[in-house]
Short mmCIF file of C-alpha atoms in Angstrom, two decimals:
data_model
loop_
_atom_site.label_atom_id
_atom_site.label_comp_id
_atom_site.label_asym_id
_atom_site.label_seq_id
_atom_site.Cartn_x
_atom_site.Cartn_y
_atom_site.Cartn_z
CA MET T 659 8.31 -15.70 -14.16
CA SER T 660 5.60 -13.16 -15.13
CA ASN T 661 2.13 -12.07 -14.19
CA SER T 662 -0.47 -11.24 -16.76
CA GLY T 663 0.40 -7.92 -18.25
CA LEU T 664 3.72 -7.60 -16.45
CA PRO T 665 7.17 -8.21 -17.91
CA ALA T 666 9.28 -11.23 -17.10
CA LEU T 667 11.66 -10.79 -14.15
CA PRO T 668 15.37 -11.46 -13.85
CA ALA T 669 16.41 -14.93 -12.81
CA SER T 670 16.41 -15.25 -9.02
CA ASP T 671 18.83 -18.22 -9.04
CA ARG T 672 21.74 -16.34 -10.71
CA SER T 673 23.50 -15.01 -7.57
CA ASP T 674 26.75 -14.85 -9.69
CA VAL T 675 25.09 -12.20 -12.02
CA ALA T 676 23.54 -10.31 -9.10
CA ALA T 677 27.07 -10.09 -7.53
CA LEU T 678 28.60 -8.87 -10.82
CA LEU T 679 25.80 -6.27 -11.24
CA ARG T 680 26.20 -5.12 -7.62
CA ASP T 681 29.87 -4.64 -8.05
CA ALA T 682 29.35 -2.58 -11.22
CA LEU T 683 26.66 -0.38 -9.55
CA LEU T 684 28.89 0.36 -6.60
CA ALA T 685 31.94 1.05 -8.92
CA ALA T 686 29.82 3.78 -10.62
CA SER T 687 28.61 5.24 -7.22
CA PHE T 688 25.04 4.20 -8.00
CA THR T 689 24.23 4.66 -4.29
CA ALA T 690 21.97 6.90 -2.26
CA ASP T 691 24.78 9.32 -1.65
CA GLY T 692 25.92 9.11 -5.23
CA LEU T 693 22.47 9.93 -6.48
CA LEU T 694 22.14 12.98 -4.22
CA ASP T 695 25.58 14.25 -5.42
CA LEU T 696 24.62 13.77 -9.13
CA LEU T 697 21.03 15.03 -9.06
CA GLY T 698 21.14 17.69 -6.34
CA ALA T 699 18.56 17.91 -3.57
CA PRO T 700 15.74 19.40 -5.66
CA ALA T 701 15.75 16.82 -8.44
CA TYR T 702 16.33 14.06 -5.86
CA ALA T 703 13.26 15.19 -3.94
CA ALA T 704 11.20 15.55 -7.12
CA LEU T 705 11.61 11.82 -7.82
CA ALA T 706 9.70 11.04 -4.67
CA ARG T 707 6.86 13.14 -6.06
CA SER T 708 6.86 11.13 -9.29
CA GLU T 709 8.44 14.01 -11.20
CA THR T 710 11.24 12.84 -13.42
CA VAL T 711 12.03 15.91 -15.62
CA PRO T 712 14.64 17.45 -13.14
CA ALA T 713 16.43 14.09 -12.87
CA LEU T 714 16.42 13.61 -16.77
CA ARG T 715 17.99 17.11 -17.07
CA ALA T 716 20.66 16.18 -14.48
CA THR T 717 21.61 13.07 -16.31
CA ARG T 718 22.21 14.54 -19.81
CA GLY T 719 25.83 13.72 -19.39
CA ASP T 720 27.62 10.54 -20.35
CA THR T 721 29.13 9.54 -16.98
CA PRO T 722 28.57 5.90 -15.83
CA LEU T 723 26.35 7.10 -13.00
CA ALA T 724 24.17 9.18 -15.32
CA VAL T 725 23.74 6.06 -17.61
CA LEU T 726 22.67 3.89 -14.62
CA VAL T 727 20.25 6.51 -13.35
CA ARG T 728 18.56 6.67 -16.78
CA LEU T 729 18.48 2.95 -17.17
CA PHE T 730 17.35 1.71 -13.80
CA LEU T 731 15.64 4.69 -12.16
CA LEU T 732 14.09 6.54 -15.08
CA GLN T 733 13.51 3.58 -17.33
CA GLN T 734 15.06 5.08 -20.40
CA PRO T 735 16.58 2.92 -23.23
CA VAL T 736 20.31 3.45 -23.39
CA PRO T 737 22.68 2.58 -26.32
CA HIS T 738 24.22 -0.86 -25.97
CA ALA T 739 27.69 0.45 -26.59
CA ARG T 740 27.36 2.93 -23.80
CA VAL T 741 26.20 0.43 -21.26
CA GLU T 742 28.94 -1.99 -22.33
CA GLY T 743 31.57 0.00 -20.47
CA VAL T 744 29.52 0.29 -17.26
CA LEU T 745 27.79 -3.09 -16.74
CA PRO T 746 28.44 -6.74 -17.61
CA VAL T 747 25.89 -6.50 -20.36
CA ALA T 748 26.02 -10.00 -21.73
CA ALA T 749 25.48 -11.52 -18.29
CA CYS T 750 22.69 -9.07 -17.46
CA LEU T 751 20.90 -9.90 -20.72
CA GLU T 752 21.23 -13.56 -20.24
CA ALA T 753 19.88 -13.36 -16.59
CA GLY T 754 17.12 -11.06 -17.55
CA TRP T 755 18.12 -7.75 -15.73
CA LEU T 756 18.33 -6.13 -19.17
CA VAL T 757 16.43 -6.58 -22.43
CA ALA T 758 17.45 -5.59 -26.00
CA VAL T 759 15.14 -2.94 -27.51
CA GLY T 760 15.29 -1.43 -31.02
CA ALA T 761 18.43 -1.87 -33.15
CA ASP T 762 21.17 -1.06 -30.63
CA GLU T 763 19.66 -0.12 -27.19
CA VAL T 764 19.04 -1.96 -23.92
CA ALA T 765 16.46 -1.33 -21.27
CA ALA T 766 16.02 -2.46 -17.71
CA THR T 767 13.34 -5.03 -16.87
CA VAL T 768 12.98 -3.91 -13.25
CA ASP T 769 13.41 -0.73 -11.20
CA VAL T 770 16.54 -0.81 -9.06
CA ARG T 771 16.70 1.95 -6.42
CA PRO T 772 19.72 2.70 -4.19
CA TYR T 773 18.81 2.54 -0.52
CA GLY T 774 21.00 3.43 2.38
CA GLY T 775 21.04 0.87 5.20
CA PRO T 776 20.98 2.06 8.83
CA GLY T 777 24.62 1.01 9.28
CA GLY T 778 25.78 2.74 6.20
CA GLU T 779 25.18 -0.27 3.89
CA ASP T 780 24.64 0.32 0.20
CA TRP T 781 21.51 -1.66 -0.59
CA PHE T 782 19.35 -1.90 -3.67
CA ILE T 783 15.51 -2.25 -3.68
CA VAL T 784 14.11 -3.97 -6.73
CA SER T 785 10.47 -3.46 -7.88
CA ASP T 786 8.42 -3.41 -10.94
CA LEU T 787 9.04 -0.82 -13.58
CA GLY T 788 7.74 2.64 -12.70
CA CYS T 789 7.08 1.66 -9.06
CA ALA T 790 10.20 2.87 -7.30
CA VAL T 791 9.78 6.40 -8.39
CA GLY T 792 6.75 8.26 -7.03
CA GLY T 793 5.19 5.21 -5.46
CA ALA T 794 1.98 3.62 -6.51
CA GLY T 795 0.92 6.15 -9.19
CA GLY T 796 3.76 4.98 -11.39
CA ILE T 797 3.63 3.21 -14.78
CA GLY T 798 1.86 -0.14 -14.61
CA SER T 799 1.11 0.16 -10.96
CA ARG T 800 -2.60 -0.62 -11.52
CA GLU T 801 -1.70 -4.04 -12.95
CA GLU T 802 -2.81 -6.93 -10.70
CA GLY T 803 0.25 -8.41 -8.99
CA VAL T 804 2.47 -5.36 -9.41
CA VAL T 805 5.24 -5.03 -6.80
CA LEU T 806 6.05 -1.58 -5.40
CA GLY T 807 9.43 -0.36 -4.25
CA VAL T 808 10.36 1.61 -1.11
CA GLY T 809 7.98 4.29 0.03
CA GLY T 810 7.03 6.35 3.11
CA ALA T 811 5.18 3.37 4.78
CA SER T 812 8.15 1.13 4.25
CA THR T 813 10.67 3.38 5.80
CA THR T 814 8.20 4.28 8.67
CA LEU T 815 7.98 0.58 9.60
CA ALA T 816 11.65 0.03 9.27
CA GLY T 817 12.32 2.97 11.53
CA ILE T 818 10.03 1.85 14.39
CA THR T 819 11.11 -1.79 14.32
CA VAL T 820 12.99 -2.98 17.40
CA ARG T 821 16.45 -4.05 16.21
CA THR T 822 17.83 -6.33 18.86
CA PRO T 823 19.65 -9.51 17.73
CA VAL T 824 17.14 -12.46 17.45
CA PRO T 825 17.15 -16.00 16.23
CA ALA T 826 14.15 -15.73 13.93
CA ALA T 827 12.27 -12.97 12.17
CA LEU T 828 9.22 -13.05 9.91
CA ASP T 829 8.34 -10.42 7.22
CA LEU T 830 4.75 -11.06 6.56
CA GLY T 831 3.63 -9.60 3.21
CA THR T 832 7.24 -8.76 2.17
CA GLY T 833 6.53 -7.02 -1.05
CA SER T 834 9.89 -5.98 -2.46
CA GLY T 835 11.69 -7.32 0.53
CA ILE T 836 12.57 -4.14 2.39
CA GLN T 837 11.70 -5.34 5.87
CA ALA T 838 13.41 -8.72 5.20
CA LEU T 839 16.55 -6.82 4.20
CA HIS T 840 16.55 -4.82 7.38
CA ALA T 841 15.98 -7.98 9.42
CA SER T 842 18.85 -9.74 7.83
CA ARG T 843 21.29 -7.47 9.79
CA HIS T 844 20.13 -8.76 13.24
CA ALA T 845 18.14 -12.03 12.81
CA THR T 846 19.81 -15.32 12.32
CA ARG T 847 16.98 -16.70 10.17
CA VAL T 848 14.63 -14.56 8.19
CA THR T 849 11.37 -15.85 6.71
CA ALA T 850 9.52 -13.75 4.11
CA THR T 851 5.96 -14.51 2.98
CA ASP T 852 3.60 -13.03 0.48
CA VAL T 853 0.31 -14.02 -1.24
CA ASN T 854 1.90 -12.71 -4.51
CA PRO T 855 4.54 -15.14 -5.92
CA ARG T 856 5.96 -12.14 -8.00
CA ALA T 857 6.67 -10.37 -4.65
CA LEU T 858 8.75 -13.36 -3.41
CA HIS T 859 10.74 -13.42 -6.58
CA ILE T 860 11.56 -9.66 -6.28
CA THR T 861 12.44 -10.12 -2.62
CA ALA T 862 15.04 -12.61 -3.60
CA LEU T 863 16.43 -10.14 -6.14
CA THR T 864 16.51 -7.39 -3.56
CA LEU T 865 18.39 -9.47 -1.15
CA ALA T 866 20.89 -10.83 -3.73
CA LEU T 867 21.58 -7.47 -5.25
CA SER T 868 22.04 -5.95 -1.82
CA GLY T 869 24.62 -8.59 -0.78
CA ALA T 870 22.33 -9.83 2.02
CA PRO T 871 21.81 -13.46 3.14
CA ALA T 872 18.92 -15.23 1.33
CA ALA T 873 15.59 -15.47 3.21
CA GLU T 874 13.28 -18.47 3.33
CA LEU T 875 10.44 -17.53 0.90
CA ARG T 876 6.97 -18.85 1.51
CA GLU T 877 3.77 -18.12 -0.49
CA GLY T 878 0.49 -17.61 1.17
CA SER T 879 -1.92 -15.08 2.96
CA LEU T 880 -1.41 -13.85 6.48
CA PHE T 881 -0.08 -16.62 8.78
CA GLU T 882 -1.04 -19.54 6.41
CA PRO T 883 2.67 -20.12 5.45
CA VAL T 884 3.74 -20.42 9.06
CA LYS T 885 4.17 -24.05 10.18
CA ASP T 886 2.28 -25.44 13.22
CA GLY T 887 4.14 -24.61 16.42
CA GLU T 888 6.55 -22.30 14.69
CA THR T 889 7.30 -18.96 16.48
CA TYR T 890 9.31 -15.83 15.84
CA ASP T 891 11.16 -13.37 17.99
CA LEU T 892 10.20 -10.57 15.56
CA ILE T 893 7.23 -10.22 13.18
CA VAL T 894 6.94 -7.22 10.95
CA SER T 895 4.34 -6.43 8.35
CA ASN T 896 3.39 -3.53 6.12
CA PRO T 897 0.19 -5.30 4.98
CA PRO T 898 -2.28 -4.38 2.29
CA PHE T 899 -4.20 -2.26 4.89
CA VAL T 900 -6.24 -0.07 2.61
CA ILE T 901 -10.04 -0.24 3.49
CA SER T 902 -11.66 -0.38 0.16
CA PRO T 903 -14.68 -1.96 -1.66
CA GLY T 904 -13.14 -5.01 -3.19
CA ALA T 905 -9.58 -6.24 -3.70
CA ARG T 906 -8.63 -4.65 -7.04
CA LEU T 907 -4.95 -4.05 -6.26
CA THR T 908 -2.95 -6.79 -4.51
CA TYR T 909 -0.28 -4.45 -3.13
CA ARG T 910 -2.74 -2.36 -1.08
CA ASP T 911 -6.19 -3.98 -0.91
CA GLY T 912 -6.45 -6.80 1.62
CA GLY T 913 -9.63 -8.45 0.14
CA MET T 914 -11.44 -8.55 3.49
CA GLY T 915 -14.30 -6.36 4.56
CA GLY T 916 -13.47 -3.09 6.34
CA ASP T 917 -10.47 -3.25 8.61
CA ASP T 918 -10.89 -7.07 9.13
CA LEU T 919 -7.41 -7.80 7.51
CA CYS T 920 -5.51 -5.68 10.02
CA ARG T 921 -7.64 -7.01 12.91
CA THR T 922 -6.99 -10.64 11.87
CA LEU T 923 -3.25 -9.95 11.45
CA VAL T 924 -2.99 -8.52 14.99
CA GLN T 925 -5.21 -11.14 16.64
CA GLN T 926 -3.31 -14.08 15.10
CA ALA T 927 0.14 -12.67 15.78
CA GLY T 928 0.16 -13.58 19.49
CA GLU T 929 0.38 -17.33 19.15
CA ARG T 930 3.15 -16.95 16.54
CA LEU T 931 5.38 -14.80 18.92
CA ALA T 932 8.09 -16.40 20.99
CA GLU T 933 8.22 -15.30 24.68
CA GLY T 934 9.42 -11.63 24.81
CA GLY T 935 9.10 -11.37 20.99
CA PHE T 936 7.78 -8.21 19.22
CA ALA T 937 5.21 -7.97 16.45
CA GLN T 938 5.07 -4.55 14.71
CA PHE T 939 2.57 -3.46 11.98
CA LEU T 940 1.29 -0.56 10.08
CA ALA T 941 -2.43 -0.56 9.96
CA ASN T 942 -5.65 1.40 9.01
CA TRP T 943 -8.67 1.17 11.27
CA GLN T 944 -12.30 2.36 11.03
CA HIS T 945 -13.81 5.05 13.23
CA VAL T 946 -17.28 3.65 13.52
CA GLU T 947 -20.25 5.67 14.68
CA GLY T 948 -21.02 4.96 18.27
CA GLU T 949 -17.66 3.22 19.03
CA ASP T 950 -14.56 4.61 20.65
CA TRP T 951 -11.51 3.84 18.30
CA GLN T 952 -9.30 3.09 21.20
CA ASP T 953 -11.68 0.44 22.58
CA ARG T 954 -11.95 -1.00 19.14
CA LEU T 955 -8.25 -1.43 18.78
CA ARG T 956 -7.84 -2.77 22.30
CA SER T 957 -10.25 -5.55 21.45
CA TRP T 958 -7.89 -6.68 18.71
CA VAL T 959 -4.94 -7.33 21.06
CA PRO T 960 -4.30 -11.08 21.62
CA ARG T 961 -4.25 -12.55 25.02
CA GLY T 962 -0.81 -12.52 26.66
CA CYS T 963 0.54 -9.56 24.88
CA ASP T 964 1.43 -6.05 25.84
CA ALA T 965 0.41 -3.54 23.18
CA TRP T 966 1.26 0.02 22.15
CA ILE T 967 -0.97 1.45 19.61
CA VAL T 968 -0.22 4.89 18.13
CA GLN T 969 -2.68 6.72 15.82
CA ARG T 970 -0.70 9.02 13.65
CA GLU T 971 -3.43 10.41 11.29
CA VAL T 972 -7.17 10.45 10.83
CA GLN T 973 -8.98 11.28 7.56
CA ASP T 974 -12.67 11.63 6.93
CA VAL T 975 -14.09 9.12 4.48
CA THR T 976 -14.06 11.52 1.57
CA GLN T 977 -10.39 12.37 1.99
CA TYR T 978 -9.54 8.68 2.43
CA ALA T 979 -11.39 7.64 -0.77
CA GLU T 980 -9.72 10.43 -2.76
CA LEU T 981 -6.23 9.51 -1.47
CA TRP T 982 -6.55 5.97 -2.71
CA LEU T 983 -8.40 6.72 -5.95
CA ARG T 984 -5.49 9.06 -6.88
CA ASP T 985 -2.99 6.37 -5.72
CA ALA T 986 -4.40 4.11 -8.43
CA GLY T 987 -4.45 6.87 -11.01
CA ASP T 988 -8.28 6.66 -11.23
CA HIS T 989 -8.57 10.52 -11.37
CA ARG T 990 -6.77 10.46 -14.72
CA GLU T 991 -9.26 8.07 -16.31
CA ASP T 992 -12.90 8.38 -17.42
CA PRO T 993 -14.73 10.86 -15.21
CA ALA T 994 -17.85 8.61 -15.07
CA GLU T 995 -15.84 5.62 -13.95
CA TYR T 996 -13.91 7.76 -11.38
CA GLN T 997 -17.31 8.89 -9.95
CA ALA T 998 -18.66 5.37 -9.90
CA ARG T 999 -15.72 4.13 -7.96
CA TYR T 1000 -15.89 7.07 -5.57
CA ASP T 1001 -19.55 6.25 -4.94
CA ALA T 1002 -18.63 2.70 -4.29
CA TRP T 1003 -16.15 3.69 -1.56
CA LEU T 1004 -18.77 5.96 0.18
CA ASP T 1005 -21.48 3.30 -0.15
CA GLU T 1006 -19.14 0.85 1.67
CA PHE T 1007 -18.33 3.30 4.46
CA GLU T 1008 -21.99 4.30 4.85
CA ALA T 1009 -23.11 0.62 5.18
CA ARG T 1010 -20.49 0.06 7.88
CA LYS T 1011 -21.29 3.40 9.66
CA VAL T 1012 -17.70 4.49 9.18
CA ARG T 1013 -17.08 8.21 9.68
CA ALA T 1014 -13.28 8.35 9.41
CA VAL T 1015 -10.19 6.14 9.00
CA GLY T 1016 -7.18 6.12 11.34
CA PHE T 1017 -3.66 5.25 10.36
CA GLY T 1018 -0.83 4.33 12.70
CA TRP T 1019 1.46 1.74 14.30
CA ILE T 1020 0.63 -1.35 16.39
CA THR T 1021 3.34 -2.97 18.40
CA LEU T 1022 2.82 -6.18 20.39
CA ARG T 1023 5.13 -7.92 22.85
CA ARG T 1024 4.47 -11.38 24.10
CA THR T 1025 4.63 -11.44 27.91
CA ASP T 1026 3.77 -13.64 30.83
CA ALA T 1027 2.44 -10.65 32.81
CA ALA T 1028 -0.83 -11.38 34.75
CA GLU T 1029 -2.24 -8.02 33.63
CA PRO T 1030 -0.88 -7.08 30.18
CA SER T 1031 -0.64 -3.36 29.39
CA ILE T 1032 -2.46 -1.94 26.45
CA LEU T 1033 -1.79 1.76 25.50
CA ALA T 1034 -3.75 3.25 22.71
CA GLU T 1035 -2.99 6.94 22.04
CA GLU T 1036 -3.26 9.59 19.36
CA TRP T 1037 0.12 11.15 18.57
CA PRO T 1038 0.05 13.22 15.35
CA HIS T 1039 3.12 15.26 16.36
CA PRO T 1040 6.62 15.02 14.82
CA VAL T 1041 8.78 12.12 16.09
CA GLU T 1042 12.47 11.31 15.73
CA GLN T 1043 13.13 8.32 13.59
CA PRO T 1044 14.54 5.70 13.99
CA LEU T 1045 12.28 4.83 16.89
CA GLY T 1046 13.11 1.18 17.49
CA GLU T 1047 15.10 1.78 20.55
CA THR T 1048 12.33 4.04 21.92
CA VAL T 1049 9.80 1.25 21.30
CA ARG T 1050 11.95 -1.34 23.09
CA ALA T 1051 12.46 1.03 26.02
CA HIS T 1052 8.74 1.59 26.38
CA PHE T 1053 8.11 -2.07 26.99
CA ASP T 1054 11.18 -2.36 29.29
CA ARG T 1055 9.61 0.35 31.44
CA LEU T 1056 6.31 -1.47 31.58
CA ASP T 1057 8.24 -4.42 33.04
CA TYR T 1058 9.93 -2.28 35.49
CA LEU T 1059 6.77 -0.54 36.73
CA ARG T 1060 4.99 -3.97 37.02
CA ALA T 1061 7.77 -5.22 39.19
CA HIS T 1062 7.63 -2.26 41.62
CA ASP T 1063 4.61 -1.32 43.78
CA ASP T 1064 4.38 2.19 45.27
CA ALA T 1065 6.44 1.29 48.29
CA ALA T 1066 9.19 -0.25 46.18
CA LEU T 1067 9.07 2.76 43.75
CA LEU T 1068 9.83 5.10 46.60
CA GLU T 1069 12.95 3.18 47.52
CA GLU T 1070 14.26 3.46 43.97
CA HIS T 1071 16.74 5.99 42.57
CA PHE T 1072 16.00 7.90 39.29
CA ARG T 1073 17.65 10.32 36.98
CA LEU T 1074 16.18 12.69 34.49
CA ALA T 1075 16.34 11.34 30.85
CA GLY T 1076 18.67 13.13 28.46
CA GLU T 1077 17.56 16.24 26.56
CA VAL T 1078 14.44 16.89 28.68
CA ILE T 1079 13.73 20.53 29.27
CA GLN T 1080 11.22 22.31 31.56
CA GLU T 1081 8.87 25.11 30.40
CA GLN T 1082 6.98 27.30 32.73
CA VAL T 1083 3.76 28.89 31.43
CA GLY T 1084 2.02 31.79 33.08
CA LEU T 1085 1.20 35.43 33.03
CA PRO T 1086 4.11 37.79 32.87
CA GLY T 1087 5.08 39.01 36.35
CA ALA T 1088 3.11 36.28 38.10
CA GLU T 1089 4.77 34.80 41.16
CA ASP T 1090 4.02 31.30 40.22
CA PRO T 1091 3.55 29.63 36.78
CA GLU T 1092 0.08 28.51 35.79
CA HIS T 1093 1.58 25.14 34.86
CA VAL T 1094 4.89 23.44 34.26
CA VAL T 1095 5.56 21.30 31.21
CA LEU T 1096 8.39 18.77 30.69
CA ARG T 1097 9.30 18.28 27.10
CA GLN T 1098 11.46 15.64 25.40
CA HIS T 1099 13.63 16.44 22.37
CA ARG T 1100 14.35 12.84 21.39
CA GLY T 1101 12.21 9.83 20.40
CA MET T 1102 8.54 10.52 20.64
CA ARG T 1103 9.22 14.17 21.76
CA ARG T 1104 6.53 13.95 24.30
CA ALA T 1105 5.35 16.82 26.51
CA THR T 1106 3.62 16.29 29.85
CA LYS T 1107 2.16 18.69 32.39
CA VAL T 1108 3.36 18.36 35.98
CA ASP T 1109 2.55 20.18 39.19
CA THR T 1110 5.15 21.96 41.24
CA VAL T 1111 6.03 18.84 43.25
CA GLY T 1112 6.44 16.77 40.15
CA ALA T 1113 8.61 19.45 38.55
CA GLY T 1114 10.70 19.76 41.65
CA PHE T 1115 11.08 15.96 41.99
CA ALA T 1116 12.23 15.60 38.34
CA GLY T 1117 14.56 18.56 38.58
CA VAL T 1118 16.67 16.93 41.46
CA CYS T 1119 16.61 13.34 40.12
CA ASP T 1120 20.29 12.67 39.47
CA GLY T 1121 20.44 9.09 40.88
CA SER T 1122 21.92 10.04 44.23
CA LEU T 1123 18.84 10.06 46.48
CA SER T 1124 15.88 7.68 46.64
CA ALA T 1125 12.47 8.89 45.47
CA GLY T 1126 11.15 8.81 49.05
CA ARG T 1127 14.04 10.91 50.45
CA ILE T 1128 13.48 13.49 47.69
CA LEU T 1129 9.79 13.65 48.51
CA ASP T 1130 10.63 14.14 52.23
CA ALA T 1131 12.92 17.06 51.43
CA ILE T 1132 10.24 18.64 49.15
CA ALA T 1133 7.55 18.17 51.96
CA GLN T 1134 9.83 19.94 54.38
CA LEU T 1135 10.41 22.76 51.80
CA VAL T 1136 6.77 23.38 50.95
CA GLY T 1137 5.43 22.64 54.45
CA GLU T 1138 3.37 19.63 53.53
CA ASP T 1139 2.87 16.38 55.47
CA PRO T 1140 5.53 13.94 54.12
CA VAL T 1141 3.25 10.93 54.63
CA LEU T 1142 0.52 12.47 52.48
CA LEU T 1143 3.03 13.52 49.81
CA ARG T 1144 4.45 9.92 49.66
CA ASP T 1145 0.93 8.64 49.27
CA ARG T 1146 -0.18 10.93 46.42
CA THR T 1147 3.06 11.27 44.34
CA PRO T 1148 3.77 7.71 43.15
CA ALA T 1149 1.10 7.92 40.49
CA GLN T 1150 2.95 10.99 38.96
CA ILE T 1151 6.29 9.23 39.22
CA ARG T 1152 4.82 6.22 37.42
CA LEU T 1153 3.63 8.39 34.56
CA LEU T 1154 6.96 10.07 34.22
CA VAL T 1155 8.73 6.74 34.17
CA GLU T 1156 6.26 5.26 31.78
CA GLN T 1157 6.61 8.18 29.32
CA GLY T 1158 10.37 8.12 29.50
CA PHE T 1159 11.01 11.36 31.44
CA LEU T 1160 12.61 9.50 34.36
CA GLU T 1161 14.95 6.44 34.17
CA PRO T 1162 15.87 4.05 36.91
CA ALA T 1163 19.44 5.03 38.01
#
């Protein structure tokens, strides 16, 4: 199949050829580790910046791996005779993975990028030519219908996704199939959807070349391809979330006004989730004059769902417009056209009273709770990926806290979470610190300020004594009424449990 202006793709129904090609790639160490060994860290990192010269220099040799890097990653024609000893050339030509060029050379029809799975798997991400190296600014990336390869957004979503075994998973807006590939490790059934039929074709290639089970592929926008009454235990989406004037580029522009696409996606996810199921998205959202962004996002959360919304970055409207104009390569074109497009972005934002745009993660969990929890927070600080287990544990703690009122909480036993340290801040020589901070070194790497009672309580939590007995001992030590201390401390205990500093023993 082909889209206007884009080359024909390899056949998606030739699993036999995909298996032969996979075996040949692995035999030549065309893997993430093999690339790093061949190119070296500087050239490997340069590829992510769309700089290919260091990799071209590193592949001047004639080894099978160098040939494959030039062919599939750098899109260089390679002599037919040289490829003959590395790949099943005849089969690859017949199935469309390669095409003859010139008198005696062959070229790849798609980008193939080695990708290391979380369990050490050697996977391969297929994308359109020029779109696996350097992201959206690559060759042909401004063609309508182009399918990009793996990028920072893809790996971020894969890292935050909860990876418990589930019966059914949905990758909505699959693109090149990265999230579907990850889901194939822990979901019995994977459904992948996209409004772009070319993306579904490439997803099939990615799964086949990676040796993963095939997914059910459905064409359509948002939840249109989902059948009535059909629910999933996991829904993931890296949608076309860019807030732009128009829908010029399918891979990034949602075609709805403002942040309506992300809002619609979140609002409609609730009824598609099975009980206890997770929906996890990357999204952009508008910071509108006179509105609190957290209130805006809370209004998106569907009934019956807990939510955890994390804003990772905020850009003013000029930064945001420049980022995505450069993404499309507009800055390299006619200056007058660039200025006109820049004006159009600013006109759109001005009309909607948008002052900035936020980027982050949204996680929903379907729950029967009478009062669902919605946490919307700004967290621009470094985190430790993968965060899937951290996300799952956050919602488990919500269930735990809902099930324990203050009296029950004081009867519980707690222990300090692993790799939490205490910092005391104050003037040199002062008898008491001005404040005490507990800091995590895993997951979200949170830090929270506690009073002396909270610090003392957390410090002795080893699971042996109930919270109430610890508070009674602290009250005696500091000369405070134990009843008053029991009354005012549960709120602090709840916060420490909610943020993962304390764990039920």
